[in-house]
């Protein structure tokens, strides 16, 4: 297989506005396509925005807070159904630009049980516009449990795409060992690791994943500024007079199957992080380590995966 040009689109959505975010996504994909990108990645909950206020605003967890309820209502309203109009639009863009697209979304269930629940989800579209994987984060992390429900194993898999087999996990799922083993066993070439910000320990987890899985890792972070925090909530004192201060810093990076950077992390900047990757390098690294093959003892270890969609 020839080299593949991949890109992480490190930019902010239009917070809590899915329609405007979709329009911005189209413009960003057009720019990436002009640079020859064949696979584009957007960060965690990009559509339409990671709830960073859970960790920033001191009063967001107060019981019965009218302000917090109002923000959650907007958060729910701007979340997307899968499938739905937004996923149809993303599919069309993927087909228009002939690009594999992986994007984090806030997903809501429209009818039936769980119609008040939002999932932290990750969607993979092939370059023909088909939605080929729909993964929900298994375990919301810490403060995220105030707004997200538990996911399931239906999307815990690698999928064939026009750029090879692609897998993905969301944030702290990378510290759940069985997640990693399942995807390694499923034959990934490119792994997408999405984070709010890819800070130091997230870089460690992303690089370790690449080394362990002998795969390429696209570690995608978000950018967001203090002015984007919902106006209903009270900002910490240090941010009130600094609207242009970053509260999500990006840190996106592209990592090779030896665990070393192909593209170093980029912080506090809207950018498209691009690299040309050679699939043969993954094969070369598996000579010394293949955790799903000659470096795995299936006579000692065994496991099962429940891949049923949880409703």
GROMACS .gro file of C-alpha atoms in nm:
model
  311
    1UNK     CA    1   0.000   0.000   0.000
    2UNK     CA    2   0.121   0.351  -0.085
    3UNK     CA    3   0.176   0.618   0.176
    4UNK     CA    4  -0.139   0.773   0.323
    5UNK     CA    5  -0.179   1.142   0.404
    6UNK     CA    6  -0.366   1.178   0.732
    7UNK     CA    7  -0.473   1.493   0.912
    8UNK     CA    8  -0.604   1.596   1.253
    9UNK     CA    9  -0.826   1.902   1.229
   10UNK     CA   10  -0.751   2.084   1.552
   11UNK     CA   11  -1.015   2.352   1.569
   12UNK     CA   12  -1.316   2.442   1.780
   13UNK     CA   13  -1.677   2.370   1.690
   14UNK     CA   14  -1.950   2.630   1.727
   15UNK     CA   15  -2.033   2.534   2.082
   16UNK     CA   16  -2.385   2.398   2.139
   17UNK     CA   17  -2.483   2.470   1.778
   18UNK     CA   18  -2.478   2.156   1.566
   19UNK     CA   19  -2.599   2.323   1.243
   20UNK     CA   20  -2.328   2.590   1.253
   21UNK     CA   21  -2.069   2.328   1.350
   22UNK     CA   22  -2.159   2.115   1.047
   23UNK     CA   23  -2.108   2.418   0.819
   24UNK     CA   24  -1.771   2.487   0.982
   25UNK     CA   25  -1.677   2.120   0.948
   26UNK     CA   26  -1.738   2.142   0.573
   27UNK     CA   27  -1.507   2.443   0.542
   28UNK     CA   28  -1.235   2.271   0.746
   29UNK     CA   29  -1.260   1.950   0.544
   30UNK     CA   30  -1.237   2.148   0.221
   31UNK     CA   31  -0.910   2.304   0.341
   32UNK     CA   32  -0.774   1.965   0.447
   33UNK     CA   33  -0.873   1.812   0.114
   34UNK     CA   34  -0.686   2.087  -0.070
   35UNK     CA   35  -0.375   1.973   0.117
   36UNK     CA   36  -0.421   1.615  -0.001
   37UNK     CA   37  -0.556   1.471   0.325
   38UNK     CA   38  -0.725   1.132   0.275
   39UNK     CA   39  -0.825   1.078   0.638
   40UNK     CA   40  -0.947   1.357   0.865
   41UNK     CA   41  -0.997   1.335   1.241
   42UNK     CA   42  -1.193   1.570   1.468
   43UNK     CA   43  -1.154   1.551   1.846
   44UNK     CA   44  -1.369   1.428   2.134
   45UNK     CA   45  -1.733   1.546   2.128
   46UNK     CA   46  -1.644   1.790   1.850
   47UNK     CA   47  -2.007   1.800   1.741
   48UNK     CA   48  -2.111   2.016   1.910
   49UNK     CA   49  -1.860   2.067   2.186
   50UNK     CA   50  -1.697   1.897   2.483
   51UNK     CA   51  -1.859   1.997   2.818
   52UNK     CA   52  -1.539   2.144   2.961
   53UNK     CA   53  -1.745   2.359   3.200
   54UNK     CA   54  -1.791   2.047   3.416
   55UNK     CA   55  -1.430   2.090   3.528
   56UNK     CA   56  -1.406   2.469   3.516
   57UNK     CA   57  -1.720   2.621   3.665
   58UNK     CA   58  -1.747   2.587   4.044
   59UNK     CA   59  -2.129   2.587   4.065
   60UNK     CA   60  -2.211   2.345   3.783
   61UNK     CA   61  -2.264   2.047   4.016
   62UNK     CA   62  -2.495   2.223   4.261
   63UNK     CA   63  -2.812   2.022   4.318
   64UNK     CA   64  -3.110   2.174   4.135
   65UNK     CA   65  -2.907   2.456   3.978
   66UNK     CA   66  -3.131   2.637   3.722
   67UNK     CA   67  -2.820   2.751   3.533
   68UNK     CA   68  -2.678   2.399   3.506
   69UNK     CA   69  -3.016   2.263   3.396
   70UNK     CA   70  -3.043   2.529   3.126
   71UNK     CA   71  -2.696   2.445   2.992
   72UNK     CA   72  -2.777   2.073   2.994
   73UNK     CA   73  -3.098   2.146   2.798
   74UNK     CA   74  -2.893   2.330   2.534
   75UNK     CA   75  -2.633   2.053   2.541
   76UNK     CA   76  -2.905   1.792   2.478
   77UNK     CA   77  -3.076   1.997   2.207
   78UNK     CA   78  -2.749   2.041   2.016
   79UNK     CA   79  -2.661   1.671   2.041
   80UNK     CA   80  -2.714   1.457   1.732
   81UNK     CA   81  -2.911   1.145   1.652
   82UNK     CA   82  -2.728   0.851   1.492
   83UNK     CA   83  -2.844   0.814   1.222
   84UNK     CA   84  -2.986   1.159   1.167
   85UNK     CA   85  -2.956   1.475   0.956
   86UNK     CA   86  -2.609   1.556   1.087
   87UNK     CA   87  -2.467   1.212   1.012
   88UNK     CA   88  -2.619   1.232   0.664
   89UNK     CA   89  -2.438   1.563   0.612
   90UNK     CA   90  -2.106   1.424   0.733
   91UNK     CA   91  -2.145   1.124   0.503
   92UNK     CA   92  -2.202   1.355   0.209
   93UNK     CA   93  -1.891   1.554   0.298
   94UNK     CA   94  -1.681   1.239   0.328
   95UNK     CA   95  -1.798   1.132  -0.017
   96UNK     CA   96  -1.754   1.481  -0.167
   97UNK     CA   97  -1.395   1.508  -0.047
   98UNK     CA   98  -1.322   1.132  -0.089
   99UNK     CA   99  -1.200   1.128   0.267
  100UNK     CA  100  -1.224   0.889   0.561
  101UNK     CA  101  -1.363   1.092   0.852
  102UNK     CA  102  -1.358   1.017   1.225
  103UNK     CA  103  -1.545   1.263   1.446
  104UNK     CA  104  -1.648   1.278   1.810
  105UNK     CA  105  -2.013   1.366   1.874
  106UNK     CA  106  -2.258   1.419   2.156
  107UNK     CA  107  -2.525   1.164   2.068
  108UNK     CA  108  -2.884   1.165   2.188
  109UNK     CA  109  -3.151   0.898   2.162
  110UNK     CA  110  -3.465   1.048   2.012
  111UNK     CA  111  -3.739   0.805   2.119
  112UNK     CA  112  -3.798   0.514   2.352
  113UNK     CA  113  -3.591   0.427   2.661
  114UNK     CA  114  -3.305   0.662   2.733
  115UNK     CA  115  -3.440   0.957   2.536
  116UNK     CA  116  -3.301   1.197   2.798
  117UNK     CA  117  -2.952   1.047   2.783
  118UNK     CA  118  -2.651   1.177   2.591
  119UNK     CA  119  -2.363   0.950   2.487
  120UNK     CA  120  -2.002   1.047   2.423
  121UNK     CA  121  -1.970   0.883   2.081
  122UNK     CA  122  -1.719   0.847   1.801
  123UNK     CA  123  -1.825   0.800   1.437
  124UNK     CA  124  -1.616   0.663   1.149
  125UNK     CA  125  -1.718   0.731   0.788
  126UNK     CA  126  -1.551   0.571   0.488
  127UNK     CA  127  -1.460   0.781   0.185
  128UNK     CA  128  -1.777   0.664   0.007
  129UNK     CA  129  -1.984   0.836   0.278
  130UNK     CA  130  -2.088   0.520   0.461
  131UNK     CA  131  -2.099   0.521   0.841
  132UNK     CA  132  -1.885   0.214   0.913
  133UNK     CA  133  -1.850   0.239   1.292
  134UNK     CA  134  -2.044   0.395   1.578
  135UNK     CA  135  -1.870   0.369   1.915
  136UNK     CA  136  -2.008   0.492   2.246
  137UNK     CA  137  -1.762   0.557   2.528
  138UNK     CA  138  -1.796   0.265   2.767
  139UNK     CA  139  -1.738   0.461   3.085
  140UNK     CA  140  -1.781   0.838   3.120
  141UNK     CA  141  -1.489   0.975   3.317
  142UNK     CA  142  -1.536   1.143   3.656
  143UNK     CA  143  -1.737   1.467   3.608
  144UNK     CA  144  -1.861   1.347   3.267
  145UNK     CA  145  -2.103   1.117   3.448
  146UNK     CA  146  -2.324   1.419   3.517
  147UNK     CA  147  -2.412   1.448   3.147
  148UNK     CA  148  -2.317   1.122   2.972
  149UNK     CA  149  -2.457   0.769   2.989
  150UNK     CA  150  -2.259   0.445   2.976
  151UNK     CA  151  -2.189   0.310   2.630
  152UNK     CA  152  -2.156  -0.046   2.503
  153UNK     CA  153  -1.932  -0.279   2.305
  154UNK     CA  154  -2.113  -0.252   1.971
  155UNK     CA  155  -1.851  -0.019   1.827
  156UNK     CA  156  -1.551  -0.174   1.999
  157UNK     CA  157  -1.389  -0.294   1.676
  158UNK     CA  158  -1.160  -0.211   1.387
  159UNK     CA  159  -1.319  -0.150   1.049
  160UNK     CA  160  -1.203  -0.164   0.689
  161UNK     CA  161  -1.181   0.174   0.517
  162UNK     CA  162  -1.023   0.321   0.206
  163UNK     CA  163  -0.705   0.392   0.407
  164UNK     CA  164  -0.687   0.053   0.581
  165UNK     CA  165  -0.825  -0.085   0.906
  166UNK     CA  166  -0.918   0.189   1.151
  167UNK     CA  167  -0.996   0.164   1.522
  168UNK     CA  168  -1.083   0.431   1.778
  169UNK     CA  169  -1.122   0.496   2.150
  170UNK     CA  170  -1.228   0.796   2.354
  171UNK     CA  171  -1.001   0.954   2.616
  172UNK     CA  172  -0.961   0.741   2.932
  173UNK     CA  173  -1.078   0.428   2.748
  174UNK     CA  174  -0.709   0.400   2.662
  175UNK     CA  175  -0.642   0.301   3.024
  176UNK     CA  176  -0.888   0.010   3.009
  177UNK     CA  177  -0.656  -0.282   2.915
  178UNK     CA  178  -0.925  -0.502   2.761
  179UNK     CA  179  -1.030  -0.226   2.522
  180UNK     CA  180  -0.679  -0.215   2.386
  181UNK     CA  181  -0.645  -0.591   2.350
  182UNK     CA  182  -0.978  -0.623   2.167
  183UNK     CA  183  -0.876  -0.364   1.910
  184UNK     CA  184  -0.524  -0.503   1.871
  185UNK     CA  185  -0.678  -0.844   1.803
  186UNK     CA  186  -0.902  -0.684   1.543
  187UNK     CA  187  -0.608  -0.590   1.322
  188UNK     CA  188  -0.589  -0.209   1.333
  189UNK     CA  189  -0.350  -0.014   1.111
  190UNK     CA  190  -0.454   0.335   1.220
  191UNK     CA  191  -0.590   0.407   1.566
  192UNK     CA  192  -0.776   0.729   1.647
  193UNK     CA  193  -0.737   0.848   2.006
  194UNK     CA  194  -0.956   1.148   2.087
  195UNK     CA  195  -0.910   1.367   2.395
  196UNK     CA  196  -1.031   1.709   2.517
  197UNK     CA  197  -0.664   1.815   2.543
  198UNK     CA  198  -0.376   1.578   2.473
  199UNK     CA  199  -0.174   1.679   2.776
  200UNK     CA  200   0.135   1.497   2.904
  201UNK     CA  201  -0.027   1.180   3.040
  202UNK     CA  202  -0.256   1.158   2.737
  203UNK     CA  203   0.054   1.177   2.519
  204UNK     CA  204   0.199   0.891   2.726
  205UNK     CA  205  -0.114   0.681   2.675
  206UNK     CA  206  -0.125   0.754   2.300
  207UNK     CA  207   0.241   0.671   2.247
  208UNK     CA  208   0.212   0.355   2.457
  209UNK     CA  209  -0.089   0.248   2.250
  210UNK     CA  210   0.107   0.292   1.926
  211UNK     CA  211   0.401   0.093   2.062
  212UNK     CA  212   0.181  -0.183   2.207
  213UNK     CA  213  -0.046  -0.215   1.903
  214UNK     CA  214   0.229  -0.158   1.646
  215UNK     CA  215  -0.005   0.084   1.473
  216UNK     CA  216  -0.020   0.451   1.383
  217UNK     CA  217  -0.201   0.669   1.637
  218UNK     CA  218  -0.373   0.996   1.558
  219UNK     CA  219  -0.408   1.165   1.898
  220UNK     CA  220  -0.665   1.439   1.846
  221UNK     CA  221  -0.725   1.727   2.087
  222UNK     CA  222  -0.971   2.016   2.090
  223UNK     CA  223  -0.927   2.389   2.113
  224UNK     CA  224  -1.171   2.609   2.302
  225UNK     CA  225  -1.146   2.953   2.460
  226UNK     CA  226  -1.297   3.093   2.778
  227UNK     CA  227  -1.542   3.305   2.579
  228UNK     CA  228  -1.704   2.984   2.452
  229UNK     CA  229  -1.818   2.872   2.798
  230UNK     CA  230  -2.200   2.895   2.824
  231UNK     CA  231  -2.292   3.240   2.951
  232UNK     CA  232  -2.531   3.096   3.211
  233UNK     CA  233  -2.237   2.961   3.413
  234UNK     CA  234  -1.993   3.149   3.633
  235UNK     CA  235  -1.633   3.137   3.519
  236UNK     CA  236  -1.344   3.113   3.767
  237UNK     CA  237  -1.198   3.453   3.855
  238UNK     CA  238  -0.881   3.395   3.656
  239UNK     CA  239  -1.081   3.350   3.334
  240UNK     CA  240  -1.350   3.619   3.370
  241UNK     CA  241  -1.128   3.891   3.226
  242UNK     CA  242  -0.942   3.667   2.983
  243UNK     CA  243  -1.195   3.564   2.716
  244UNK     CA  244  -0.922   3.461   2.470
  245UNK     CA  245  -0.752   3.227   2.718
  246UNK     CA  246  -0.751   2.866   2.598
  247UNK     CA  247  -0.940   2.626   2.823
  248UNK     CA  248  -0.883   2.334   2.585
  249UNK     CA  249  -0.534   2.341   2.441
  250UNK     CA  250  -0.523   2.092   2.155
  251UNK     CA  251  -0.200   1.895   2.176
  252UNK     CA  252  -0.280   1.687   1.868
  253UNK     CA  253   0.001   1.460   1.748
  254UNK     CA  254   0.067   1.177   1.502
  255UNK     CA  255   0.262   0.879   1.635
  256UNK     CA  256   0.432   0.593   1.453
  257UNK     CA  257   0.412   0.220   1.534
  258UNK     CA  258   0.747   0.245   1.716
  259UNK     CA  259   0.593   0.488   1.966
  260UNK     CA  260   0.785   0.792   1.839
  261UNK     CA  261   0.630   1.109   1.701
  262UNK     CA  262   0.586   1.154   1.329
  263UNK     CA  263   0.436   1.495   1.403
  264UNK     CA  264   0.507   1.655   1.741
  265UNK     CA  265   0.215   1.788   1.951
  266UNK     CA  266   0.071   2.129   1.863
  267UNK     CA  267  -0.076   2.336   2.148
  268UNK     CA  268  -0.285   2.654   2.167
  269UNK     CA  269  -0.327   2.688   1.793
  270UNK     CA  270  -0.596   2.612   1.534
  271UNK     CA  271  -0.422   2.393   1.281
  272UNK     CA  272  -0.437   2.089   1.056
  273UNK     CA  273  -0.173   1.843   1.175
  274UNK     CA  274  -0.067   1.645   0.868
  275UNK     CA  275   0.163   1.349   0.809
  276UNK     CA  276   0.230   1.094   0.536
  277UNK     CA  277   0.235   0.745   0.688
  278UNK     CA  278   0.376   0.427   0.537
  279UNK     CA  279   0.168   0.118   0.627
  280UNK     CA  280   0.472  -0.108   0.582
  281UNK     CA  281   0.628   0.046   0.892
  282UNK     CA  282   0.359  -0.117   1.105
  283UNK     CA  283   0.448  -0.458   0.960
  284UNK     CA  284   0.818  -0.400   1.024
  285UNK     CA  285   0.759  -0.322   1.392
  286UNK     CA  286   0.551  -0.638   1.441
  287UNK     CA  287   0.861  -0.850   1.388
  288UNK     CA  288   0.958  -0.787   1.750
  289UNK     CA  289   0.614  -0.742   1.909
  290UNK     CA  290   0.270  -0.865   1.805
  291UNK     CA  291   0.040  -0.866   2.109
  292UNK     CA  292  -0.233  -1.041   1.911
  293UNK     CA  293   0.000  -1.304   1.761
  294UNK     CA  294   0.342  -1.440   1.847
  295UNK     CA  295   0.360  -1.225   2.164
  296UNK     CA  296   0.023  -1.336   2.299
  297UNK     CA  297  -0.043  -1.656   2.496
  298UNK     CA  298  -0.393  -1.759   2.395
  299UNK     CA  299  -0.339  -2.090   2.574
  300UNK     CA  300  -0.315  -1.892   2.900
  301UNK     CA  301  -0.559  -1.604   2.843
  302UNK     CA  302  -0.910  -1.597   2.703
  303UNK     CA  303  -1.193  -1.341   2.695
  304UNK     CA  304  -1.530  -1.262   2.537
  305UNK     CA  305  -1.676  -0.934   2.412
  306UNK     CA  306  -2.042  -0.839   2.429
  307UNK     CA  307  -2.102  -0.637   2.113
  308UNK     CA  308  -2.477  -0.591   2.154
  309UNK     CA  309  -2.607  -0.236   2.135
  310UNK     CA  310  -2.734  -0.131   2.478
  311UNK     CA  311  -3.066   0.055   2.467
   0.00000   0.00000   0.00000
